[in-house]
XYZ file of C-alpha atoms in Angstrom:
345
model
C 133.708 193.296 66.418
C 133.236 192.391 70.011
C 129.556 191.849 69.477
C 130.303 189.618 66.492
C 132.814 187.588 68.533
C 130.288 187.117 71.337
C 127.662 185.951 68.864
C 130.143 183.532 67.325
C 130.976 182.110 70.777
C 127.288 181.678 71.509
C 126.790 179.920 68.216
C 129.704 177.574 68.965
C 128.320 176.751 72.396
C 124.890 176.091 70.983
C 126.454 173.969 68.278
C 128.463 172.033 70.836
C 125.344 171.499 72.918
C 123.483 170.208 69.895
C 126.357 167.835 69.167
C 126.296 166.422 72.720
C 122.608 165.546 72.647
C 122.774 162.707 70.113
C 125.754 161.172 71.942
C 123.778 160.952 75.177
C 120.858 159.545 73.237
C 123.056 156.891 71.646
C 124.454 155.899 75.046
C 120.981 155.502 76.424
C 119.979 153.415 73.465
C 122.861 150.984 74.067
C 121.890 150.622 77.719
C 118.295 150.026 76.685
C 119.461 147.337 74.280
C 121.444 145.643 77.028
C 118.440 145.726 79.374
C 116.252 144.331 76.625
C 118.720 141.512 76.008
C 118.789 140.701 79.731
C 115.000 140.679 79.856
C 114.890 138.411 76.834
C 117.387 135.998 78.330
C 115.482 136.006 81.639
C 112.198 135.350 79.912
C 113.763 132.585 77.840
C 115.289 130.913 80.899
C 111.997 131.310 82.759
C 110.106 129.742 79.869
C 112.626 126.895 79.713
C 112.315 126.285 83.453
C 108.518 126.320 83.164
C 108.683 123.809 80.310
C 111.116 121.642 82.268
C 108.889 121.771 85.353
C 105.878 120.920 83.230
C 107.715 117.976 81.673
C 108.874 116.768 85.095
C 105.373 117.037 86.523
C 103.913 115.297 83.504
C 106.479 112.489 83.701
C 105.886 112.115 87.460
C 102.138 112.004 86.868
C 102.526 109.359 84.147
C 104.887 107.275 86.312
C 102.515 107.489 89.284
C 99.611 106.343 87.147
C 101.644 103.492 85.657
C 102.673 102.312 89.139
C 99.077 102.593 90.311
C 97.814 100.569 87.345
C 100.504 97.918 87.850
C 99.612 97.672 91.536
C 95.937 97.240 90.717
C 96.777 94.627 88.073
C 98.960 92.652 90.515
C 96.216 92.729 93.149
C 93.650 91.607 90.589
C 95.915 88.766 89.425
C 96.358 87.571 93.019
C 92.630 87.847 93.622
C 91.903 85.824 90.475
C 94.427 83.173 91.543
C 92.767 82.899 94.955
C 89.303 82.750 93.400
C 90.374 80.034 90.962
C 92.038 78.064 93.758
C 89.032 78.335 96.054
C 86.502 77.590 93.303
C 88.390 74.494 92.162
C 89.071 73.275 95.705
C 85.581 73.796 97.077
C 84.163 71.585 94.324
C 85.659 68.587 96.162
C 83.095 68.983 98.911
C 80.324 68.009 96.526
C 81.553 64.415 96.866
C 82.804 64.464 100.474
C 82.432 66.631 103.551
C 84.940 69.143 104.868
C 85.338 67.083 108.043
C 86.269 63.968 106.106
C 88.884 65.930 104.183
C 90.398 67.726 107.193
C 90.349 64.773 109.600
C 90.958 61.901 107.189
C 94.043 59.811 107.968
C 94.462 58.193 104.563
C 95.438 59.669 101.210
C 94.832 57.081 98.505
C 93.301 58.571 95.346
C 93.748 55.313 93.358
C 91.911 53.073 95.809
C 88.248 52.127 95.699
C 86.651 54.117 97.199
C 88.990 57.079 96.886
C 90.241 58.617 100.122
C 91.413 62.193 100.397
C 92.459 62.708 104.001
C 94.862 65.639 104.316
C 96.257 64.771 107.783
C 99.247 62.670 106.496
C 100.278 65.470 104.156
C 99.963 68.178 106.795
C 101.954 66.151 109.327
C 104.665 65.378 106.785
C 104.970 69.110 106.003
C 105.088 70.027 109.697
C 107.701 67.362 110.503
C 110.034 68.554 107.754
C 109.477 72.216 108.632
C 110.129 71.611 112.332
C 113.272 69.597 111.616
C 114.558 72.252 109.223
C 113.928 74.998 111.801
C 115.749 73.095 114.547
C 118.756 72.671 112.290
C 118.876 75.965 110.394
C 117.943 78.569 113.033
C 120.833 77.998 115.494
C 123.366 77.563 112.697
C 122.012 80.537 110.753
C 121.922 82.992 113.667
C 125.334 81.839 114.923
C 126.819 82.244 111.453
C 125.312 85.723 111.126
C 126.804 86.766 114.480
C 130.205 85.391 113.501
C 130.174 87.138 110.113
C 129.020 90.523 111.411
C 130.918 90.760 114.735
C 133.760 88.241 114.965
C 135.180 87.456 111.525
C 137.996 89.599 110.071
C 137.079 91.719 107.014
C 138.666 89.357 104.466
C 137.032 86.301 106.008
C 133.712 88.150 106.145
C 133.873 88.937 102.439
C 134.714 85.341 101.531
C 131.903 83.951 103.690
C 129.341 86.335 102.211
C 130.317 85.272 98.706
C 129.999 81.618 99.691
C 126.551 82.203 101.207
C 125.351 83.943 98.050
C 126.701 81.042 96.036
C 124.805 78.541 98.202
C 121.538 80.399 97.603
C 122.070 80.020 93.837
C 122.272 76.210 93.886
C 119.138 74.715 92.261
C 116.944 72.527 94.428
C 117.184 69.696 91.884
C 120.954 69.589 92.356
C 120.562 69.444 96.123
C 117.971 66.699 95.728
C 120.379 64.694 93.580
C 123.113 65.108 96.201
C 120.612 63.989 98.822
C 119.838 60.835 96.874
C 123.479 59.952 96.223
C 125.208 61.054 99.439
C 122.907 62.091 102.273
C 120.403 59.236 102.057
C 123.191 56.664 102.352
C 124.634 58.477 105.365
C 121.229 58.549 107.104
C 120.660 54.871 106.337
C 124.039 53.792 107.699
C 124.060 56.145 110.682
C 120.638 55.134 112.017
C 120.687 51.514 110.768
C 117.614 51.933 108.564
C 116.410 49.955 105.599
C 116.076 53.118 103.514
C 117.657 56.538 103.774
C 114.705 58.329 102.143
C 113.254 59.750 105.330
C 111.848 62.989 106.643
C 115.187 63.634 108.337
C 116.923 63.632 104.951
C 114.439 66.160 103.651
C 114.771 68.284 106.799
C 118.558 68.475 106.470
C 118.386 69.528 102.837
C 115.605 72.065 103.440
C 117.572 73.483 106.389
C 120.601 73.798 104.115
C 118.459 75.672 101.589
C 117.039 77.987 104.269
C 120.437 78.916 105.713
C 121.391 81.595 103.127
C 118.161 83.502 103.746
C 118.451 83.369 107.548
C 122.142 84.280 107.543
C 121.818 87.170 105.077
C 118.814 88.818 106.749
C 120.181 88.356 110.279
C 123.612 89.648 109.258
C 122.049 92.767 107.716
C 119.953 93.332 110.848
C 122.985 93.124 113.161
C 125.242 95.192 110.900
C 122.625 97.954 110.610
C 122.681 98.645 114.369
C 124.283 101.958 115.410
C 127.885 101.853 116.571
C 126.838 103.598 119.786
C 125.269 100.351 121.028
C 128.612 98.564 120.907
C 130.589 101.508 122.227
C 128.231 102.130 125.143
C 128.184 98.472 126.160
C 131.958 98.159 126.012
C 132.355 101.445 127.899
C 130.222 100.069 130.727
C 132.631 97.178 131.134
C 130.803 94.437 129.212
C 132.878 91.919 127.334
C 132.622 91.385 123.614
C 130.396 88.315 123.880
C 128.210 89.953 126.541
C 127.743 92.870 124.164
C 126.771 90.522 121.345
C 124.307 88.340 123.248
C 122.844 90.910 125.668
C 122.821 94.070 123.540
C 123.166 93.468 119.810
C 121.064 90.329 119.356
C 118.071 91.708 121.372
C 118.311 95.020 119.488
C 118.304 93.215 116.121
C 115.648 90.700 117.154
C 113.038 92.045 114.736
C 115.318 91.526 111.727
C 116.453 88.123 112.993
C 112.846 87.007 113.446
C 112.054 88.217 109.930
C 114.908 86.115 108.560
C 113.712 83.054 110.489
C 110.187 83.502 109.166
C 111.474 83.773 105.616
C 113.402 80.569 106.195
C 110.239 78.868 107.478
C 108.398 80.017 104.369
C 111.145 78.507 102.244
C 110.885 75.234 104.167
C 107.111 74.988 103.791
C 107.108 75.882 100.113
C 109.994 73.656 99.018
C 108.842 71.038 96.527
C 111.468 69.363 94.381
C 114.021 68.456 97.047
C 111.507 66.867 99.421
C 109.878 65.108 96.486
C 113.199 63.438 95.677
C 114.451 62.368 99.127
C 111.528 61.819 101.523
C 110.209 58.533 100.135
C 106.775 59.968 99.171
C 104.832 57.627 101.453
C 101.451 59.215 102.190
C 101.149 57.972 105.759
C 101.079 59.525 109.211
C 104.722 59.781 110.377
C 105.647 59.388 114.022
C 109.333 60.389 113.759
C 111.808 62.000 111.408
C 113.325 58.587 110.631
C 110.251 57.516 108.673
C 109.333 58.326 105.111
C 106.532 60.750 104.403
C 105.060 63.187 101.945
C 104.469 66.938 102.003
C 101.600 68.903 100.540
C 103.747 70.558 97.895
C 105.247 67.238 96.811
C 101.769 65.720 96.542
C 100.535 68.516 94.290
C 103.650 68.351 92.103
C 103.682 64.571 91.724
C 99.965 63.942 91.185
C 98.670 66.924 89.258
C 99.927 65.572 85.938
C 98.167 62.207 86.400
C 94.704 63.466 87.303
C 91.603 63.719 85.147
C 90.344 67.285 84.906
C 87.238 68.070 86.966
C 87.550 64.778 88.838
C 87.509 64.390 92.618
C 91.252 63.790 92.626
C 91.787 66.975 90.616
C 89.717 69.054 93.021
C 91.355 67.446 96.062
C 94.758 68.768 95.001
C 93.352 72.288 94.859
C 91.866 71.735 98.298
C 95.340 70.771 99.520
C 96.561 74.040 98.025
C 93.929 75.926 100.025
C 95.132 74.273 103.239
C 98.717 75.192 102.368
C 97.655 78.778 101.692
C 95.899 78.968 105.069
C 98.978 77.579 106.841
C 101.326 80.116 105.241
C 98.886 82.939 105.991
C 98.724 81.934 109.658
C 102.527 81.795 109.829
C 102.748 85.279 108.283
C 100.226 86.642 110.795
C 102.187 85.118 113.679
C 105.389 86.573 112.243
C 103.838 90.064 112.000
C 102.598 89.818 115.594
C 106.004 88.718 116.876
C 107.744 91.459 114.896
C 105.442 94.138 116.293
C 106.041 92.931 119.851
C 109.802 92.857 119.246
C 109.753 96.412 117.864
C 107.680 97.696 120.785
C 110.045 95.988 123.212
C 113.015 97.561 121.425
C 111.448 101.001 121.716
């Protein structure tokens, strides 16, 4: 009996051991399934990230190529414009010499013989530009200093809105106001027979250049670090000494950039000066005389010319001179800006 009981116990233990084996196997299988699921999710997320990276790289590549193509197209368009301008302007010198064009003191395309001297137009442009600079630069820089350093926040906001509004006024509207209001004031103030003078054009062009000068100069002064003001005031400088001896020299590069943009606006303005300067193609000796600019000449005479005539080609030659003048001004502006930046460093 004892031997039978021992055998039965052994059989039970073996049976219990056989029952435990499949349970352990099932537990391992569940863990394997969980690991497999984690691997699958990791692989899926990895594949998604690879696809997303590929899409991002592809989109960046396409955008870079589009920007590159657009840049090349813009450069080609500018080059074609310059080539067309030069080709059409140089054709004038088949009928007259370059010296006669550059040193001629008479512009009379309807006379016999025709005369295409560019000196009256260049001087008219320079007179109006100089007058506009003398008026707009002090007012513009002073207004920028007041807005950025002196005016209260509410006043500053109102003035900025007004300046943006002034920049949105069309030049035709300003020209109309110049004809109706400003020309009469110039005529009565200086006892002239006509108020359509270079001074009238200079005042209006200065008014149109003010928003650009004020906005750029204000941004340049506002962008300066606060440490400049704090250090100057800590050393005992007054508020105005800080402005004129610290802030304005430190922001000189931005102020010069704003002035140069204003000069570019003055040189390139067409409609306003066409309406209020009298359009007399003669050599002016003062701002109280009438005159004509290069842009006004091109705008007023291009529609009345015969294509491929000497008059037609002379207007393109005037455009070449205007292009050279603006290029020289830009080169001078870059040189001054570089010197100002080196001095600031």
